[in-house]
CSV table of C-alpha atoms and ligand atoms in Angstrom, one decimal:
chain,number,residue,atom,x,y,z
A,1,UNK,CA,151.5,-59.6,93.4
A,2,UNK,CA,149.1,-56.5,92.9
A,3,UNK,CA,145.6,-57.9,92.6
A,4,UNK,CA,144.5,-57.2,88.6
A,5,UNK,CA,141.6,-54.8,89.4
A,6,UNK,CA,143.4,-52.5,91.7
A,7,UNK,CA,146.1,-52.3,88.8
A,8,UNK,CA,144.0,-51.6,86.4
A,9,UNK,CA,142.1,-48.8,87.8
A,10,UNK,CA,145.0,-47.4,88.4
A,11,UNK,CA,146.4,-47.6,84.9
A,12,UNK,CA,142.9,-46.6,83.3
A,13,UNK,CA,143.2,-42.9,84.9
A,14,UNK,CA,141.6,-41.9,81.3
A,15,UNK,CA,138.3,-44.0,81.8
A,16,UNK,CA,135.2,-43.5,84.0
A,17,UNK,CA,135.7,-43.9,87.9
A,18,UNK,CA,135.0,-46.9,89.7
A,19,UNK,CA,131.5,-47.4,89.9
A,20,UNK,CA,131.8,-50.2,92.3
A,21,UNK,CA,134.8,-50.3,94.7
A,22,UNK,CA,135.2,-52.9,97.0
A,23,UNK,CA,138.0,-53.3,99.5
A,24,UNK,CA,139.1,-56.5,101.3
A,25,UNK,CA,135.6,-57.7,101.9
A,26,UNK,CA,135.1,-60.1,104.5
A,27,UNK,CA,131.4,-61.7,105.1
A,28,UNK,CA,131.3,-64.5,108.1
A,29,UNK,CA,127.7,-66.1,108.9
A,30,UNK,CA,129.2,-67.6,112.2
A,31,UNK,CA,129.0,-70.6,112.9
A,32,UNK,CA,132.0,-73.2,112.4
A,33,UNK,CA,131.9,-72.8,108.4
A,34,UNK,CA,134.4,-70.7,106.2
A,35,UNK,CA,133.5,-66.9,105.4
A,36,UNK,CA,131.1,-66.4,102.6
A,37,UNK,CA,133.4,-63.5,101.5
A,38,UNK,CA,137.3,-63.5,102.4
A,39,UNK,CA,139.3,-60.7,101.3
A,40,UNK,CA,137.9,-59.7,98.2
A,41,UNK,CA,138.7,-56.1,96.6
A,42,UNK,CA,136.6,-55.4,93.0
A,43,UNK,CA,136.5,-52.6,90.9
A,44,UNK,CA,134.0,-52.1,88.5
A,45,UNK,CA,133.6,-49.1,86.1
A,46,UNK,CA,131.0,-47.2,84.3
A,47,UNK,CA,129.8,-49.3,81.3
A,48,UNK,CA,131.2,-52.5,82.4
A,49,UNK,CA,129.2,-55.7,82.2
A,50,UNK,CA,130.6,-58.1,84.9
A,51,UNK,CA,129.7,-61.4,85.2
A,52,UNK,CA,129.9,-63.8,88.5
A,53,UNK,CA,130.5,-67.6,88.2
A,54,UNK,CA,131.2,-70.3,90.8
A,55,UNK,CA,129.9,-73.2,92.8
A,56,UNK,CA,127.1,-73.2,94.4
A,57,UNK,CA,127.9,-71.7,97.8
A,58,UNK,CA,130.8,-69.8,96.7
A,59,UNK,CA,129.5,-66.1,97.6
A,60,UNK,CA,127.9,-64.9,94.6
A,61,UNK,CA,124.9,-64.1,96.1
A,62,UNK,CA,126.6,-62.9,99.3
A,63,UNK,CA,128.6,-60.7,97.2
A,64,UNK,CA,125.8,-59.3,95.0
A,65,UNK,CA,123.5,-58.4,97.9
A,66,UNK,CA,126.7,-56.3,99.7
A,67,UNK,CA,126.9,-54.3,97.0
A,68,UNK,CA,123.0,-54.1,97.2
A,69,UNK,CA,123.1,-52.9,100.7
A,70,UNK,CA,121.3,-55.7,101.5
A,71,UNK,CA,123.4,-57.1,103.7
A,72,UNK,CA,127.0,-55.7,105.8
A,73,UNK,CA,130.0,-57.1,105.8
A,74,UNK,CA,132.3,-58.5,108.3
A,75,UNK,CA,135.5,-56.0,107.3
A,76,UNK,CA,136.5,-54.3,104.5
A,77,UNK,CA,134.4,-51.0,102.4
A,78,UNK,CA,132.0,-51.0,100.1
A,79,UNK,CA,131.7,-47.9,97.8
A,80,UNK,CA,129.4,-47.7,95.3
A,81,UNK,CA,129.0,-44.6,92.6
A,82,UNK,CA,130.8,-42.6,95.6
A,83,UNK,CA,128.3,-44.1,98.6
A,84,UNK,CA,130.0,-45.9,101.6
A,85,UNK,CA,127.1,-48.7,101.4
A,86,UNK,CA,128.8,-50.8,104.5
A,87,UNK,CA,128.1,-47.6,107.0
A,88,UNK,CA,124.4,-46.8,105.9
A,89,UNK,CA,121.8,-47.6,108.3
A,90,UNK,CA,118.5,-49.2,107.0
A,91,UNK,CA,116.6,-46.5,106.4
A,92,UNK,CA,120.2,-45.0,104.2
A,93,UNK,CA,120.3,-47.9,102.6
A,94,UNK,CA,116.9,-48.1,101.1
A,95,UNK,CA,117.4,-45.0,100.2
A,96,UNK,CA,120.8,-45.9,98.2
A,97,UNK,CA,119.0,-48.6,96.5
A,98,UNK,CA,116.1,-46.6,95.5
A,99,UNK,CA,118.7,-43.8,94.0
A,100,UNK,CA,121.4,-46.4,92.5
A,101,UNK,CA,120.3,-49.7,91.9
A,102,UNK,CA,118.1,-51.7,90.4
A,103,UNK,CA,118.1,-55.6,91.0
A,104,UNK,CA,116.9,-58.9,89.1
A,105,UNK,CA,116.3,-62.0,90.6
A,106,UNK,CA,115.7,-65.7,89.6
A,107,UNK,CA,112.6,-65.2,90.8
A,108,UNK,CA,110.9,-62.6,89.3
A,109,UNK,CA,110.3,-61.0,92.8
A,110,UNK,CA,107.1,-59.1,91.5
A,111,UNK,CA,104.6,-58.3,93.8
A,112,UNK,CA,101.5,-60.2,92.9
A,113,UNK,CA,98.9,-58.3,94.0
A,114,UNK,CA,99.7,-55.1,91.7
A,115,UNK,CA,99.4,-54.8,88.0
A,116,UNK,CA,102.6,-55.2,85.9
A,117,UNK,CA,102.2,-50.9,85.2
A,118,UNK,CA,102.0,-50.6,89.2
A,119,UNK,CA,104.7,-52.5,89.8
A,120,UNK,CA,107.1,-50.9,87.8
A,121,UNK,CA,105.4,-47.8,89.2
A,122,UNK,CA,106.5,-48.8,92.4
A,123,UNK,CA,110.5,-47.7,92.6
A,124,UNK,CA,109.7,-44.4,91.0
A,125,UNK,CA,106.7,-43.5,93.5
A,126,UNK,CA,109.1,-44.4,96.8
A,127,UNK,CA,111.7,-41.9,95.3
A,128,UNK,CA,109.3,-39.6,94.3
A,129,UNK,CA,109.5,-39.4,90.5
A,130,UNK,CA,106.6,-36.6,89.5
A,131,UNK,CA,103.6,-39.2,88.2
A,132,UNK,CA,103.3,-38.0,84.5
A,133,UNK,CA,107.2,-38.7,84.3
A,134,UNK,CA,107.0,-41.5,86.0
A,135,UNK,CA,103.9,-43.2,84.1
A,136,UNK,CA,105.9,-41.7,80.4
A,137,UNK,CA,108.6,-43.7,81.7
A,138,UNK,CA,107.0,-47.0,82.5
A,139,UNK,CA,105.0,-46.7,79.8
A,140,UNK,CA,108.4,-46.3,77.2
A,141,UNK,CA,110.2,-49.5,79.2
A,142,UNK,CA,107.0,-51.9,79.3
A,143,UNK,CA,107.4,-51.0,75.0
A,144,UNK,CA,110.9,-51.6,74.8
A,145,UNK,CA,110.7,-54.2,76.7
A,146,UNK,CA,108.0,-55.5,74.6
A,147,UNK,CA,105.4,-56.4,77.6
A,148,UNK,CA,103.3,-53.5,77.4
A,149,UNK,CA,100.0,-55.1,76.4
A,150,UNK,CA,100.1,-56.5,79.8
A,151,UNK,CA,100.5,-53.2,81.7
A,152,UNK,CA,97.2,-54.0,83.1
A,153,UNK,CA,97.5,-57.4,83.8
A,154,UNK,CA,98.7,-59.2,87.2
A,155,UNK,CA,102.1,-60.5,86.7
A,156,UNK,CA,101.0,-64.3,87.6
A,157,UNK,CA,98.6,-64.2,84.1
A,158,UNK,CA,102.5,-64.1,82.2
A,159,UNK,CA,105.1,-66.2,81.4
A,160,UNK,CA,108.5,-66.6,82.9
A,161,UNK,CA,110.3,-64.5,80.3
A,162,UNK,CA,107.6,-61.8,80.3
A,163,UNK,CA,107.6,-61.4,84.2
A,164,UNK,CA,111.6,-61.5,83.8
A,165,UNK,CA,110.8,-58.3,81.3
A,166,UNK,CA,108.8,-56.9,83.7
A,167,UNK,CA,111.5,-56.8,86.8
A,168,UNK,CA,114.1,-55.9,84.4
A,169,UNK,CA,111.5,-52.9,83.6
A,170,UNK,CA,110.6,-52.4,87.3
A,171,UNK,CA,114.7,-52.5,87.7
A,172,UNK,CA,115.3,-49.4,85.6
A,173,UNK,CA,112.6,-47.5,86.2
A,174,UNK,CA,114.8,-44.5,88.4
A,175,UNK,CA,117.8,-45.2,85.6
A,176,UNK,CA,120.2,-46.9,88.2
A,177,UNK,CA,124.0,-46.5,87.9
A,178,UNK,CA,124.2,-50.4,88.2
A,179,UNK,CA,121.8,-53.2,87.6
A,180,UNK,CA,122.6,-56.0,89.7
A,181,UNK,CA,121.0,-59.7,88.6
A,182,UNK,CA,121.5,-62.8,90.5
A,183,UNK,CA,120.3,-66.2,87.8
A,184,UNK,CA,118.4,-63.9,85.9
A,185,UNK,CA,118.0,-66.8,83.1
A,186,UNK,CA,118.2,-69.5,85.7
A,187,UNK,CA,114.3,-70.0,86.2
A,188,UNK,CA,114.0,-69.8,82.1
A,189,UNK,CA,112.8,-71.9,79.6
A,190,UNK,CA,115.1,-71.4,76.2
A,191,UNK,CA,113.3,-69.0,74.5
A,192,UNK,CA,112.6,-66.5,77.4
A,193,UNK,CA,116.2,-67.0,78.3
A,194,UNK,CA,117.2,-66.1,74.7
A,195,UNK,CA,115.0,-62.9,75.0
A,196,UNK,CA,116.2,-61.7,78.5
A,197,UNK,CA,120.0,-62.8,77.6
A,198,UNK,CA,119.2,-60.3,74.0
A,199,UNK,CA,117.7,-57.4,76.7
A,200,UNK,CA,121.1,-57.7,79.4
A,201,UNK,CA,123.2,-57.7,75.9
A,202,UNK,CA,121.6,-54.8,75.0
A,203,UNK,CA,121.4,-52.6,78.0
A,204,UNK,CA,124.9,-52.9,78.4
A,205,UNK,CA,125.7,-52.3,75.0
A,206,UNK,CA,123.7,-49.0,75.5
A,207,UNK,CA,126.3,-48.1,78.6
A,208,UNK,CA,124.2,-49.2,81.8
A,209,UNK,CA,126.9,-51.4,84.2
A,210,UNK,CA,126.2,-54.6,85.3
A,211,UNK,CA,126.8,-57.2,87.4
A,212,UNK,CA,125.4,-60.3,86.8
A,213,UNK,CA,125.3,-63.5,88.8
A,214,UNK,CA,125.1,-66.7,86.4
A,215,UNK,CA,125.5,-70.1,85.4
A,216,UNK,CA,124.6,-69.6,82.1
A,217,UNK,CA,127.7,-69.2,80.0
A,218,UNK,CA,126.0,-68.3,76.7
A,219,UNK,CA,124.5,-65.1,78.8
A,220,UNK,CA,128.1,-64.4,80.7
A,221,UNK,CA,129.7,-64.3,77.0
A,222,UNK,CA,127.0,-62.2,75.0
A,223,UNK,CA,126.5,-60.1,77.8
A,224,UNK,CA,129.7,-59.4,79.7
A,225,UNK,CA,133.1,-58.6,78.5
A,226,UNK,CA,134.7,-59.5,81.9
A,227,UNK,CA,134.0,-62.5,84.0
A,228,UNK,CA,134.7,-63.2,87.9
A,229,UNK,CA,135.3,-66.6,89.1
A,230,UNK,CA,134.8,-67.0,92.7
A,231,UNK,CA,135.7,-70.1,95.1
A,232,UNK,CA,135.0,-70.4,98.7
A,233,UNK,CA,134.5,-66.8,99.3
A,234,UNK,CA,137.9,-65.7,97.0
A,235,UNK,CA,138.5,-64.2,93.9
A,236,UNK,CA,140.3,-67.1,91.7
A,237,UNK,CA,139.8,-65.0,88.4
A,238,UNK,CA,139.8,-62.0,87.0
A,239,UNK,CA,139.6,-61.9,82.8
A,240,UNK,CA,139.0,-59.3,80.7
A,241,UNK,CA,138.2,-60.2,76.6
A,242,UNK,CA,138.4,-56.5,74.8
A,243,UNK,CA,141.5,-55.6,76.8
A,244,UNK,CA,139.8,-52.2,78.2
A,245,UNK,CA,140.2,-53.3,81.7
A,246,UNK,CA,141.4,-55.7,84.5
A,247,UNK,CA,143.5,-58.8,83.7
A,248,UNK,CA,143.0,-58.2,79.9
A,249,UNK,CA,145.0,-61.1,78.8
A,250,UNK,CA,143.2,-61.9,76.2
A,251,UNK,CA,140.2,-64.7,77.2
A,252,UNK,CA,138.0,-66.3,74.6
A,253,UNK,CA,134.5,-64.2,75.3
A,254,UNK,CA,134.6,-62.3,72.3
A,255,UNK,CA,133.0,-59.3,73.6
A,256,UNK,CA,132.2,-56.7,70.5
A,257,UNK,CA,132.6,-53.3,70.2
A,258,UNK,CA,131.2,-51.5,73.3
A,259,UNK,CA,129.9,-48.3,73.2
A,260,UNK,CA,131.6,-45.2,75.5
A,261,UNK,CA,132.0,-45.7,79.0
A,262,UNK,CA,129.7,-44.4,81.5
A,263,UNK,CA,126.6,-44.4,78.9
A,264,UNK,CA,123.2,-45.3,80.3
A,265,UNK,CA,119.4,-45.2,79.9
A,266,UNK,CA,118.8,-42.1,80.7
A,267,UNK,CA,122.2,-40.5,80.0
A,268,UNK,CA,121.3,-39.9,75.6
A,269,UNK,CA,121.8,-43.3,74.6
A,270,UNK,CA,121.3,-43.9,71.5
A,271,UNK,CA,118.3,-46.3,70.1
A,272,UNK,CA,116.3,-47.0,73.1
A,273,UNK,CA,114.5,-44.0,73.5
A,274,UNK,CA,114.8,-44.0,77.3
B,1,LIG,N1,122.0,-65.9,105.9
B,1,LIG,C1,123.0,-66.8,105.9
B,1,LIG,N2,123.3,-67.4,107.1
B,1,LIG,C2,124.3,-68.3,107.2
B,1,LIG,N3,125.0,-68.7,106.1
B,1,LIG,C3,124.7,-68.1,104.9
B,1,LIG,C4,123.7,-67.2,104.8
B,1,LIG,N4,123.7,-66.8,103.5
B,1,LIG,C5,124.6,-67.5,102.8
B,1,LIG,N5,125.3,-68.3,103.7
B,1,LIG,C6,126.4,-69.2,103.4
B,1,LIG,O1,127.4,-68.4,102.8
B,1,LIG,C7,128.0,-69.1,101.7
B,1,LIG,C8,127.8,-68.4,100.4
B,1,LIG,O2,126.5,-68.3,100.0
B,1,LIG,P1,125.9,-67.6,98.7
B,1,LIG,O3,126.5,-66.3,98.7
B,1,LIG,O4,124.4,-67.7,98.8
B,1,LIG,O5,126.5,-68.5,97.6
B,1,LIG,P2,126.1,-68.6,96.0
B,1,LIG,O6,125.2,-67.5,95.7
B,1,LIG,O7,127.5,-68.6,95.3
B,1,LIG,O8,125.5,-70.0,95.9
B,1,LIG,C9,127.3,-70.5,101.7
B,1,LIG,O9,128.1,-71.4,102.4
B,1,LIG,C10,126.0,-70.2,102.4
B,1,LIG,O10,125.6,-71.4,103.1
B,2,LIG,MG1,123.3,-67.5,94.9
């Protein structure tokens, strides 16, 4: 049987291009254990929000961080907004992530010894963003974003959810085609989850793709209108809830209107000022 995604892109000729292509991914660690990744081909288009469930140990993160560049697989192509990510070389790959990605952890991942304005400074200085631009823009996320009184402050003075804020700012600083997030709510208390789960909801209704690792089901339904299930390495599950894409049989998300494909900070969306 034709795997849902590759059907679908092929059906969808009218929408955006894949912004994310994978092709029969394999990861092994060696070792005596399974693959962390076996076989696994994903398409993901401009706008989508795509969310990644499964067992611990089941190759979200593995997944996440080859479409990062982070890490190479075994076999198979990753292509990401038209960049063969699995043949760059470290210094091409820093350089891919710097141009098309920005990336959320559990963590936070800030650097401690900067200011919150320095560290979302950071991505746009290593790709060279004129300063005035860049310190407009920082300046207009850290607002949006609702952390800017703490522009000056180090990042271990704030609380979860404003540090969260703050990497989600740092993360869109040079406008990626795709955020990645891997547990972005996972180190949370309720309220800061609510207001980074409101944020991811937000951004992708304003057209930025997404691909978001979770276990939080409340963030995977507002957020995403299409959810991956993975087990030991595999794709087990493909559904689509607004019908616009792969496997859109109809789940129970209840995804809203979306706004066009392939609209993102940056790209005249409306509301955000970006
Ligand atoms: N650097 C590594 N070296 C060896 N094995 C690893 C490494 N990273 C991940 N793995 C293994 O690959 C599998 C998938 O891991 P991961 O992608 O982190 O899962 P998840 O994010 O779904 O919890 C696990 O069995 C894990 O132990
Ligand atoms: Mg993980």
């Amino acid at each position: 049987m034709a795997s849902t995604t590759t059907a679908s892109t092929a059906m969808n000729g009218a929408v955006a291009a894949p912004v994310i292509d994978i092709r029969e991914v394999s990861r092994a660690y060696g070792g005596e254990g399974p693959p962390a990744l076996s076989g696994v081909t994903l398409s993901v288009r401009a706008g989508e929000a795509v969310s990644v469930i499964g067992p611990s140990g089941s190759g979200k993160s593995t997944l996440l961080n080859l479409i990062a560049g982070l890490d190479r697989p075994s076999s198979g192509s990753v292509t990401v907004d038209g960049v063969r990510v699995d043949e760059l070389n470290e210094a091409g790959s820093a350089r891919y992530r710097r141009a098309k990605v920005g990336m959320v952890f559990q963590f936070f991942n800030l650097l401690d010894d900067l200011t919150v304005g320095d560290n979302v400074l950071l991505p746009a200085q290593l790709a060279g963003m004129p300063g005035g631009e860049a310190r407009r823009r920082a300046a207009s996320l850290l607002e949006y974003l609702r952390v800017d009184r703490h522009t000056d402050a180090y990042p271990g003075r704030l609380s979860g959810g404003e540090r969260q804020r703050v990497a989600v700012a740092r993360a869109l600083m040079n406008r990626p085609a795709l955020l990645l997030a891997d547990e972005p709510t996972g180190a949370l208390d309720t309220a800061s989850g609510d207001d980074v789960r409101r944020l991811l909801t937000d951004l992708h209704a304003d057209g930025q793709t997404i691909v978001l690792v979770t276990h939080d089901l409340d963030l995977a339904r507002s957020c995403a209108q299409r959810t991956i299930e993975l087990v030991d390495g595999r794709i087990i599950r493909d559904v689509t809830t607004d019908g616009a894409g792969a496997g859109g049989a109809g789940g129970d998300w209840g995804g809203g209107p979306r706004g066009g494909p392939g609209r993102r900070p940056g790209g005249g969306a409306a509301g955000v000022g970006w």
